[in-house]
Amino acid sequence: MTNPNTSISRVSYRLLRGRPSPLVTVDLFHDHQQVNLEAYVDSGSYYSIFLADVAEALGIQVQAGRLTYLAGSHGQFFALHLDRVGIRIADHRFTSEVGFSSQSGIGFNLLGRYSIFNQLRFCFDDRHNVLDISQYHG
Amino acid sequence: MTRAKAKTVRETRVAYRARPVRPRARRAARPRAARQIAQPVISVSARQAATWQQSLRWQGWLNEHAREFEEKNPGQYLAIWDEQIIATGNTWGEAYKAATATRPDVIPLVTYIPRAEDVPFLLTPFPVEWVK
């Protein structure tokens, strides 16, 4: 049985058009490259989706990644290429398989469940507009 | 000069002139392209990254100025360092490249400023295999 780490990082929601929203600052690492960006923690999204530009900054060949297809809530399909990267959120570091796409049609980067939510535990506190993050070990 | 010493000098000269001479290797020309692209490269370890505490502070600063940025930069990406906008762009890559040109010594935080129509329509993507 795994227990969540006792170290909990608390992040205040960011205001997007006046709406408090769970955005976190994420560092991505790949091949001695690092980028720092904000990502929307989306528990409804299966995969994490980062913009293709992010892959380019990390030196990742997007087309070389494992290809999968996603369906959006409006029924549209788009290609997603999965690659393994290093991630740091607060003091939590781990590797994860995330997707890169230039076709998602949204400006935000999304942190989805696959390969992320099994390593980090997110507690959405919409009453106080804070997000608690802790890391599983073992 | 004694006769013996003169003979030694003569023999030395003859031996020197008869020495095997190695052909001088031509120096390979430096490729011009290599000189042209030689630019200072700052490795990622030399670039300063924001600490988590800095990131939290900058997020607070972004919240304080959210309305202002949403009016001035809707649909744009802002590259932030130390509570200052160091570059903007219409794409994430544009803002990142401009920020890297302005401040090559730091790793900026690049964030998106949503348009009015962005937020209610966030995708909730799921694998295509799950579609009926």
Coordinates of C-alpha atoms in Angstrom, one line a residue:
Chain A
M1 CA 0.0 0.0 0.0
T2 CA 1.4 3.4 -0.8
N3 CA 1.1 6.3 1.4
P4 CA 1.1 9.9 0.2
N5 CA 4.2 11.8 1.2
T6 CA 3.7 14.0 4.2
S7 CA 5.1 16.9 2.3
I8 CA 2.2 18.9 0.9
S9 CA 2.6 21.8 -1.4
R10 CA -0.2 24.3 -1.4
V11 CA -0.9 26.5 -4.5
S12 CA -3.5 29.3 -4.7
Y13 CA -5.7 29.1 -7.7
R14 CA -5.0 31.5 -10.6
L15 CA -7.6 33.8 -11.9
L16 CA -8.6 33.2 -15.5
R17 CA -11.1 35.8 -16.6
G18 CA -12.2 36.2 -13.0
R19 CA -12.6 32.4 -12.5
P20 CA -10.3 30.8 -9.9
S21 CA -8.6 27.9 -11.7
P22 CA -6.2 25.2 -10.7
L23 CA -3.0 26.2 -12.5
V24 CA 0.4 25.0 -11.3
T25 CA 3.9 26.0 -12.3
V26 CA 5.6 23.0 -13.9
D27 CA 9.3 22.4 -14.9
L28 CA 9.8 20.0 -17.7
F29 CA 13.2 18.4 -18.3
H30 CA 14.5 16.5 -21.3
D31 CA 18.1 16.0 -22.7
H32 CA 19.7 18.7 -20.5
Q33 CA 16.9 21.2 -21.5
Q34 CA 14.5 22.7 -19.1
V35 CA 11.3 24.8 -19.5
N36 CA 9.1 26.5 -17.0
L37 CA 5.4 26.9 -17.7
E38 CA 1.9 26.9 -16.2
A39 CA -0.4 24.0 -16.7
Y40 CA -4.1 23.6 -15.9
V41 CA -4.6 20.6 -13.7
D42 CA -7.5 18.8 -15.5
S43 CA -8.7 15.7 -13.8
G44 CA -11.1 15.1 -16.6
S45 CA -8.4 14.8 -19.2
Y46 CA -6.8 11.4 -19.6
Y47 CA -3.5 12.5 -21.0
S48 CA -1.4 15.5 -20.2
I49 CA -1.2 17.7 -23.3
F50 CA 1.5 20.2 -23.8
L51 CA 1.9 22.5 -26.8
A52 CA 4.2 21.3 -29.6
D53 CA 6.3 24.4 -29.1
V54 CA 7.2 23.1 -25.7
A55 CA 8.6 19.9 -27.2
E56 CA 10.7 22.0 -29.6
A57 CA 12.2 24.0 -26.7
L58 CA 13.0 20.7 -25.0
G59 CA 14.7 19.3 -28.1
I60 CA 12.0 16.6 -28.6
Q61 CA 11.0 15.5 -32.1
V62 CA 7.3 15.5 -31.7
Q63 CA 6.6 13.1 -34.6
A64 CA 9.0 10.5 -33.2
G65 CA 6.8 10.1 -30.0
R66 CA 4.3 7.3 -29.6
L67 CA 1.2 8.3 -31.5
T68 CA -2.3 8.2 -30.1
Y69 CA -5.5 10.0 -30.9
L70 CA -7.8 11.9 -28.6
A71 CA -11.4 12.9 -28.8
G72 CA -12.5 16.3 -27.4
S73 CA -15.8 17.1 -25.7
H74 CA -17.0 18.5 -29.0
G75 CA -16.3 15.3 -30.8
Q76 CA -13.2 16.4 -32.7
F77 CA -10.2 14.1 -33.0
F78 CA -6.6 15.1 -32.9
A79 CA -3.2 13.5 -32.8
L80 CA -1.1 13.3 -29.7
H81 CA 2.5 12.2 -29.5
L82 CA 3.7 10.8 -26.2
D83 CA 7.2 11.2 -24.8
R84 CA 8.8 10.6 -21.5
V85 CA 10.1 13.7 -19.7
G86 CA 11.3 14.7 -16.3
I87 CA 8.8 16.8 -14.3
R88 CA 9.2 19.0 -11.2
I89 CA 6.2 20.4 -9.5
A90 CA 7.0 22.2 -6.2
D91 CA 9.5 19.8 -4.5
H92 CA 8.1 16.7 -6.3
R93 CA 10.3 15.2 -9.0
F94 CA 9.5 12.3 -11.2
T95 CA 9.4 11.1 -14.8
S96 CA 6.2 10.8 -16.7
E97 CA 4.9 10.1 -20.2
V98 CA 3.1 13.3 -21.5
G99 CA 1.7 14.2 -24.8
F100 CA 2.6 17.0 -27.3
S101 CA 0.2 18.3 -29.9
S102 CA -0.3 21.3 -32.1
Q103 CA -3.9 20.4 -32.8
S104 CA -5.5 20.6 -29.3
G105 CA -7.0 24.0 -30.2
I106 CA -6.4 25.4 -26.7
G107 CA -3.8 27.8 -25.5
F108 CA -3.3 26.1 -22.1
N109 CA -1.0 23.2 -21.3
L110 CA -3.0 20.5 -19.5
L111 CA -2.0 18.1 -16.7
G112 CA -4.1 15.0 -17.1
R113 CA -4.4 11.8 -15.2
Y114 CA -2.2 9.3 -17.1
S115 CA 1.2 8.9 -15.6
I116 CA 0.7 11.9 -13.4
F117 CA -2.1 11.3 -11.0
N118 CA -0.6 7.9 -10.0
Q119 CA 2.5 9.8 -8.8
L120 CA 1.0 13.0 -7.4
R121 CA -2.1 13.4 -5.3
F122 CA -4.1 16.5 -6.0
C123 CA -6.7 17.9 -3.6
F124 CA -8.9 20.6 -5.2
D125 CA -10.2 22.9 -2.5
D126 CA -12.7 25.1 -4.4
R127 CA -14.0 26.6 -1.2
H128 CA -10.7 28.2 -0.4
N129 CA -9.4 28.3 -4.0
V130 CA -6.2 26.3 -3.2
L131 CA -4.7 23.1 -4.6
D132 CA -2.8 20.8 -2.3
I133 CA -0.2 18.6 -4.0
S134 CA 1.6 15.6 -2.4
Q135 CA 3.7 12.8 -3.9
Y136 CA 3.1 9.1 -3.5
H137 CA 6.1 6.9 -2.7
G138 CA 6.6 3.2 -2.9
Chain B
M1 CA 90.1 26.9 -39.0
T2 CA 92.1 23.7 -39.0
R3 CA 91.8 21.3 -41.9
A4 CA 90.1 18.7 -39.7
K5 CA 87.5 21.1 -38.4
A6 CA 86.8 22.4 -41.9
K7 CA 86.2 18.8 -43.0
T8 CA 83.7 18.2 -40.1
V9 CA 81.8 21.4 -41.0
R10 CA 81.7 20.3 -44.7
E11 CA 80.4 16.8 -43.7
T12 CA 77.8 18.3 -41.4
R13 CA 76.5 20.6 -44.2
V14 CA 76.3 17.7 -46.6
A15 CA 74.4 15.6 -44.1
Y16 CA 72.0 18.4 -43.3
R17 CA 71.2 19.0 -47.0
A18 CA 70.7 15.3 -47.5
R19 CA 68.3 14.9 -44.6
P20 CA 64.9 13.4 -45.5
V21 CA 62.4 16.2 -45.6
R22 CA 58.8 15.4 -44.8
P23 CA 56.3 17.1 -47.0
R24 CA 54.5 19.8 -45.0
A25 CA 50.9 18.8 -44.5
R26 CA 48.5 21.5 -45.6
R27 CA 46.4 22.8 -42.9
A28 CA 42.8 21.9 -43.3
A29 CA 40.7 24.9 -44.0
R30 CA 38.3 25.8 -41.2
P31 CA 34.7 25.3 -42.3
R32 CA 33.2 28.7 -42.9
A33 CA 29.8 27.6 -41.7
A34 CA 31.2 26.6 -38.4
R35 CA 32.6 30.1 -37.8
Q36 CA 29.3 31.7 -38.8
I37 CA 27.2 29.7 -36.4
A38 CA 29.7 30.0 -33.5
Q39 CA 27.5 31.8 -31.0
P40 CA 27.8 31.8 -27.2
V41 CA 25.7 28.9 -26.0
I42 CA 24.5 29.0 -22.5
S43 CA 24.0 25.5 -21.1
V44 CA 20.8 24.8 -19.2
S45 CA 22.8 24.5 -15.9
A46 CA 24.1 28.0 -16.4
R47 CA 20.6 29.4 -16.8
Q48 CA 18.9 30.5 -13.7
A49 CA 15.6 28.7 -13.0
A50 CA 12.9 30.0 -10.7
T51 CA 12.5 28.4 -7.3
W52 CA 9.1 27.2 -6.2
Q53 CA 8.8 30.1 -3.8
Q54 CA 9.5 32.5 -6.7
S55 CA 6.9 30.8 -8.9
L56 CA 4.3 31.1 -6.1
R57 CA 5.1 34.8 -5.8
W58 CA 4.9 35.3 -9.5
Q59 CA 1.6 33.5 -9.7
G60 CA 0.3 36.0 -7.0
W61 CA 1.6 38.8 -9.1
L62 CA -0.1 37.4 -12.2
N63 CA -3.4 37.2 -10.2
E64 CA -3.0 40.8 -9.1
H65 CA -2.6 42.0 -12.7
A66 CA -4.9 39.4 -14.3
R67 CA -7.5 41.9 -15.4
E68 CA -4.9 44.3 -16.9
F69 CA -3.2 41.5 -18.8
E70 CA -6.5 40.1 -20.1
E71 CA -7.3 43.5 -21.5
K72 CA -3.9 44.1 -23.0
N73 CA -2.7 40.7 -24.1
P74 CA -5.7 38.4 -24.7
G75 CA -4.7 35.2 -26.5
Q76 CA -1.0 35.9 -26.0
Y77 CA 1.8 34.2 -24.1
L78 CA 3.8 36.1 -21.6
A79 CA 7.3 35.2 -20.6
I80 CA 7.8 36.3 -17.0
W81 CA 10.9 36.7 -14.9
D82 CA 11.0 38.3 -11.5
E83 CA 7.5 39.8 -11.7
Q84 CA 8.3 41.4 -15.0
I85 CA 7.2 40.6 -18.5
I86 CA 10.4 40.1 -20.5
A87 CA 8.7 39.0 -23.8
T88 CA 5.3 38.3 -25.4
G89 CA 4.2 36.2 -28.3
N90 CA 1.2 34.9 -30.2
T91 CA 2.5 31.4 -29.6
W92 CA 4.3 29.7 -26.7
G93 CA 7.4 29.2 -28.9
E94 CA 7.4 32.9 -30.0
A95 CA 7.3 34.2 -26.4
Y96 CA 10.0 31.6 -25.3
K97 CA 12.4 32.5 -28.1
A98 CA 12.0 36.2 -27.6
A99 CA 12.6 35.8 -23.9
T100 CA 15.6 33.7 -24.5
A101 CA 17.0 36.3 -26.8
T102 CA 16.3 39.1 -24.2
R103 CA 17.5 37.2 -21.1
P104 CA 19.6 34.1 -22.2
D105 CA 20.7 33.7 -18.6
V106 CA 17.3 32.7 -17.2
I107 CA 14.6 30.2 -17.8
P108 CA 11.4 32.3 -17.9
L109 CA 7.9 31.2 -16.8
V110 CA 5.7 31.2 -19.9
T111 CA 2.0 31.6 -19.3
Y112 CA -1.1 32.0 -21.4
I113 CA -3.5 34.9 -21.1
P114 CA -6.9 33.5 -22.1
R115 CA -9.4 35.2 -24.4
A116 CA -12.9 35.6 -23.2
E117 CA -14.0 32.6 -25.2
D118 CA -11.3 30.3 -24.0
V119 CA -12.2 29.4 -20.5
P120 CA -15.7 28.0 -20.7
F121 CA -14.6 25.7 -23.6
L122 CA -11.6 23.9 -22.1
L123 CA -11.3 20.5 -23.7
T124 CA -11.7 17.4 -21.7
P125 CA -9.9 15.0 -24.0
F126 CA -10.1 11.3 -23.6
P127 CA -8.7 8.4 -25.7
V128 CA -10.4 7.8 -29.0
E129 CA -10.8 4.1 -28.0
W130 CA -13.4 5.2 -25.5
V131 CA -15.6 6.8 -28.1
K132 CA -18.7 4.7 -28.9

